[in-house]
Coordinates of C-alpha atoms in Angstrom, one line a residue:
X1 CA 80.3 100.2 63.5
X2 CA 81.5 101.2 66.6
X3 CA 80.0 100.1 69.6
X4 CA 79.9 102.8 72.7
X5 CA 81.7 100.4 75.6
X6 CA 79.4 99.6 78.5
X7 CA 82.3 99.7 80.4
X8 CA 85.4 101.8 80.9
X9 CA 88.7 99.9 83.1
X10 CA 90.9 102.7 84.7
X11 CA 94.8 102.0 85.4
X12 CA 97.6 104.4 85.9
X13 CA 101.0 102.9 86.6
X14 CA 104.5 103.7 87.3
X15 CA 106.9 101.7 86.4
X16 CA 104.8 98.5 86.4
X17 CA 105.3 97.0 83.2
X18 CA 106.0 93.5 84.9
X19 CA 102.3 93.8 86.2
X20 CA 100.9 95.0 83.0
X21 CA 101.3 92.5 81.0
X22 CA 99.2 90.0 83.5
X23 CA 96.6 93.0 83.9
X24 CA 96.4 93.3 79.8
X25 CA 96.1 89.0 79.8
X26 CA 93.3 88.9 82.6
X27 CA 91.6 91.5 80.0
X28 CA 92.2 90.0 76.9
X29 CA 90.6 86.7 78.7
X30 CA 87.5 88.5 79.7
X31 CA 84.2 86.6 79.1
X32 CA 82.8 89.8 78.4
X33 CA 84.1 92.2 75.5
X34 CA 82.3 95.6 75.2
X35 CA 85.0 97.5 77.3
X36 CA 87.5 99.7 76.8
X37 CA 90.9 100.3 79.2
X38 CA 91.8 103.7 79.5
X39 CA 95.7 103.5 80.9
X40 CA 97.9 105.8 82.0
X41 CA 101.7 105.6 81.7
X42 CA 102.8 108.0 84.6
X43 CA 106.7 109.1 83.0
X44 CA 107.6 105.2 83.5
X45 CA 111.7 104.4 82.7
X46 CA 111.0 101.2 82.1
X47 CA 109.2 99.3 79.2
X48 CA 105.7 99.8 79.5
X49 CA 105.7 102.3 76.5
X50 CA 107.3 99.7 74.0
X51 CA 105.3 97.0 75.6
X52 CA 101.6 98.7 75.4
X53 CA 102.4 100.1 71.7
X54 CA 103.1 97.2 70.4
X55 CA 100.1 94.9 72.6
X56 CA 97.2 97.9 71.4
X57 CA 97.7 96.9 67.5
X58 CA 96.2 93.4 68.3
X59 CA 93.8 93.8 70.4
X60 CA 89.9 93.3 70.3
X61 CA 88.6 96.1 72.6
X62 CA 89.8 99.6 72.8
X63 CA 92.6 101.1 74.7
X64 CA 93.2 104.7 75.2
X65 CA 97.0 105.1 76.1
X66 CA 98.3 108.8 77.7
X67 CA 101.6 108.7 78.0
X68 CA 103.2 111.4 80.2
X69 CA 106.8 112.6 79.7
X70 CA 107.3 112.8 83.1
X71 CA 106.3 111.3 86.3
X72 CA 103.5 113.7 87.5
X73 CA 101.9 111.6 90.5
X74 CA 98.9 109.1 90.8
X75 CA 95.9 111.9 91.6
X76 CA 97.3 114.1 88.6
X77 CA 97.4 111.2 86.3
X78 CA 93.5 109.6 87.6
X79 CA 92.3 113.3 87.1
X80 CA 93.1 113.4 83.0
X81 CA 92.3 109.5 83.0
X82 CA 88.6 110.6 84.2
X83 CA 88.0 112.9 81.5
X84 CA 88.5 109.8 79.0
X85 CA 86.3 108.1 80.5
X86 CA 83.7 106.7 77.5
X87 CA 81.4 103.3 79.1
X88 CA 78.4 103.6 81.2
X89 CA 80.5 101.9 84.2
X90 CA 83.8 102.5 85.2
X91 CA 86.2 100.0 86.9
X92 CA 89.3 101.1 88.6
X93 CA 92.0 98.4 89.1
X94 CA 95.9 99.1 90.2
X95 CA 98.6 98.4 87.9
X96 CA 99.8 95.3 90.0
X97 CA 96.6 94.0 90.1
X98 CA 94.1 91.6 87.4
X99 CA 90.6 90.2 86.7
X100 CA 89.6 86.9 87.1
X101 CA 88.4 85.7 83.7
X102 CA 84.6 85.9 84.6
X103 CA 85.1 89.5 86.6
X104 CA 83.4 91.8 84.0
X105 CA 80.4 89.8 83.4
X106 CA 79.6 89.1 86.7
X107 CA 80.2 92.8 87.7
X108 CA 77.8 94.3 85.1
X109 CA 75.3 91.4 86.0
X110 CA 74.7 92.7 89.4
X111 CA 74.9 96.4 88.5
X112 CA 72.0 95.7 85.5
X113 CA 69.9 93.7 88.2
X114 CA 70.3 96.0 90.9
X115 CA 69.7 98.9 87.8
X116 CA 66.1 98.1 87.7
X117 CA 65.3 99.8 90.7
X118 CA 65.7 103.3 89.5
X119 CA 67.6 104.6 92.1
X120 CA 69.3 107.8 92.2
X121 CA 71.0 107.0 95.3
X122 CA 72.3 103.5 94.2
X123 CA 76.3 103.6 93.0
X124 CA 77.2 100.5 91.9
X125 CA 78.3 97.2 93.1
X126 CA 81.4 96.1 95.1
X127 CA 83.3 92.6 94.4
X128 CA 85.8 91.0 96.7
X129 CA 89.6 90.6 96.1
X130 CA 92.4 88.5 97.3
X131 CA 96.3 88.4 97.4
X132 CA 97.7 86.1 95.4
X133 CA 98.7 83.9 98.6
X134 CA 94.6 83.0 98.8
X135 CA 93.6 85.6 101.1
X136 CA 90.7 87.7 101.3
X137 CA 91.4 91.5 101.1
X138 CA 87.8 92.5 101.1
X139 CA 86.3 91.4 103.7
X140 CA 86.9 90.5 107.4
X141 CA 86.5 86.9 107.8
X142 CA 83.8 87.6 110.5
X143 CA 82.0 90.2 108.2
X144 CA 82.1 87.4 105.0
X145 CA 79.0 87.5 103.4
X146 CA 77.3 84.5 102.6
X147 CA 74.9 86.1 100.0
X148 CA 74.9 89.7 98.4
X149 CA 73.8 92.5 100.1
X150 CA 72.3 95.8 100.2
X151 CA 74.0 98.7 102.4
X152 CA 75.4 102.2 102.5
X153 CA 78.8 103.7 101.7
X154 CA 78.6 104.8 105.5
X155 CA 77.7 101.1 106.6
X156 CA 80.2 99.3 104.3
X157 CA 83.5 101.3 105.6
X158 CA 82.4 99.2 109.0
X159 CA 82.0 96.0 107.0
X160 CA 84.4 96.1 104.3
X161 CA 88.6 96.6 105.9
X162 CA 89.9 97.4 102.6
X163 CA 90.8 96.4 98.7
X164 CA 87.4 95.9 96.7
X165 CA 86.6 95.7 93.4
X166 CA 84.1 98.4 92.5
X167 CA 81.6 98.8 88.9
X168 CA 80.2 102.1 89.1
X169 CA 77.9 104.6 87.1
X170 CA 80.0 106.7 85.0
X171 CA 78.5 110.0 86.2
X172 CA 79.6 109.8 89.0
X173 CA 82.8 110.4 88.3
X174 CA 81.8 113.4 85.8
X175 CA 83.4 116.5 87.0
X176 CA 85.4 115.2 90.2
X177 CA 89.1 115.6 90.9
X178 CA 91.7 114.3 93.4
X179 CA 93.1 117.1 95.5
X180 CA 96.7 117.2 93.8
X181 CA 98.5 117.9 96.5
X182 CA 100.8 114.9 96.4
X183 CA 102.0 112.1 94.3
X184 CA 99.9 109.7 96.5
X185 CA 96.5 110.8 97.9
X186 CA 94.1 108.8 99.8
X187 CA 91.8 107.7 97.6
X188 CA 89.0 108.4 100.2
X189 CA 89.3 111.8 100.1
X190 CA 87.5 111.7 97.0
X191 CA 85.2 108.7 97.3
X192 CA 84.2 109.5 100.7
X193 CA 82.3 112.9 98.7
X194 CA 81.1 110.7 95.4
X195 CA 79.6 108.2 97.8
X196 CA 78.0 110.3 100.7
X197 CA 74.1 109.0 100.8
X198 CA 74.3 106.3 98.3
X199 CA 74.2 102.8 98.9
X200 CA 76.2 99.5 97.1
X201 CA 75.4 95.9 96.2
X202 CA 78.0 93.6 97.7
X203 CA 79.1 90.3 96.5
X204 CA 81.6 88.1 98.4
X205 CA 82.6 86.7 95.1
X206 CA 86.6 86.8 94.3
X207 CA 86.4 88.6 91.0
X208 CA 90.6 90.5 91.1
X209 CA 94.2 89.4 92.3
X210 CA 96.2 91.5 93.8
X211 CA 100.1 90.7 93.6
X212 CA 101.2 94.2 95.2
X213 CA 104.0 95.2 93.3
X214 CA 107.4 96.1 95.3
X215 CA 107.2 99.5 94.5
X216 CA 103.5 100.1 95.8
X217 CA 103.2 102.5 98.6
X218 CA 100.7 99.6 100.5
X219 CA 103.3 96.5 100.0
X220 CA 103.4 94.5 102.7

């Protein structure tokens, strides 16, 4: 029988097969199985679609692959990815980037704790990241928190300067688009509407690498 996943992984990539294959290794290493990685090959040239064929007929979790014939941008691609989306939590994470073994686990931990209170106006929970030189990408190292903490979406952009890892509700991407206006979009431009008025757990625990791949608009 199949099992609904608790959790859905979103990736688009272009190009990045390089990074992929450390992204699909960090997954296949997951403590925690019940997930499914919905992926989005965004008209790559190079071998991404020979290497994630041949990688989803041995895998033990579920991958949806969309496969476009031609490079159609990032918010085009994240839009279909959405409507794939199957788990109770989504987790975006960059092509270039990948879990620590433990990330999933720990993720849904928090989220299920903080779950309890009933919330309509909680989100989800927000993990740190670092480079793969050792260095946070999270957090200011005068805003590290010692413990986890409770704030809004308005109070973390003060607190947080920029690459987190993020387990959300599902719903709340159900029915939301990126403006496709562009191959790249700010990503805020959509979060900065999902999150308005809700609030996030935050952990200063490292749970993703990020290797920022040479192609990536952010690299260096």
């Amino acid at each position: 029988m199949n099992l609904k996943p608790e959790i859905t992984i979103v990736t688009s990539a272009y190009n990045r097969s390089e990074y992929l294959k450390v992204l699909l290794n960090s997954l296949k290493n997951q403590t925690f199985k019940n997930f499914e990685w919905v992926l989005g090959n965004d008209g790559s040239i190079d071998d991404t679609d020979e290497f994630i064929k041949k990688e989803k007929m041995n895998l033990d979790f579920k991958i949806t692959y969309i496969k476009s014939s031609h490079r159609i941008g990032k918010a085009k691609m994240d839009n279909i990815l959405f409507d794939h989306i199957k788990g109770n939590y989504t987790c975006y994470i960059g092509s270039d980037d990948h879990f620590t073994n433990h990330a999933l686990e720990y993720l849904l931990r928090l989220i299920k704790k903080t779950n309890k209170h009933k919330d309509k106006n909680f989100a989800g929970v927000i993990a740190a990241a670092k480079n793969n030189k050792g260095e946070n990408q999270t957090f200011y190292l005068d805003s590290l928190p010692k413990n986890e903490l409770i704030m809004t979406y308005k109070e973390m952009r003060n607190f947080i300067k920029g690459d987190d890892t993020v387990l959300e509700h599902s719903k709340n991407y159900k029915n939301k688009k990126f403006l496709e206006v562009d191959f790249v979009i700010n990503e805020s431009s959509l979060l900065s509407k999902i999150h308005k008025d809700k609030y996030f757990l935050i952990s200063p625990e490292i749970v993703k690498i990020m290797v920022r791949a040479k192609n990536s608009v952010s690299y260096g």
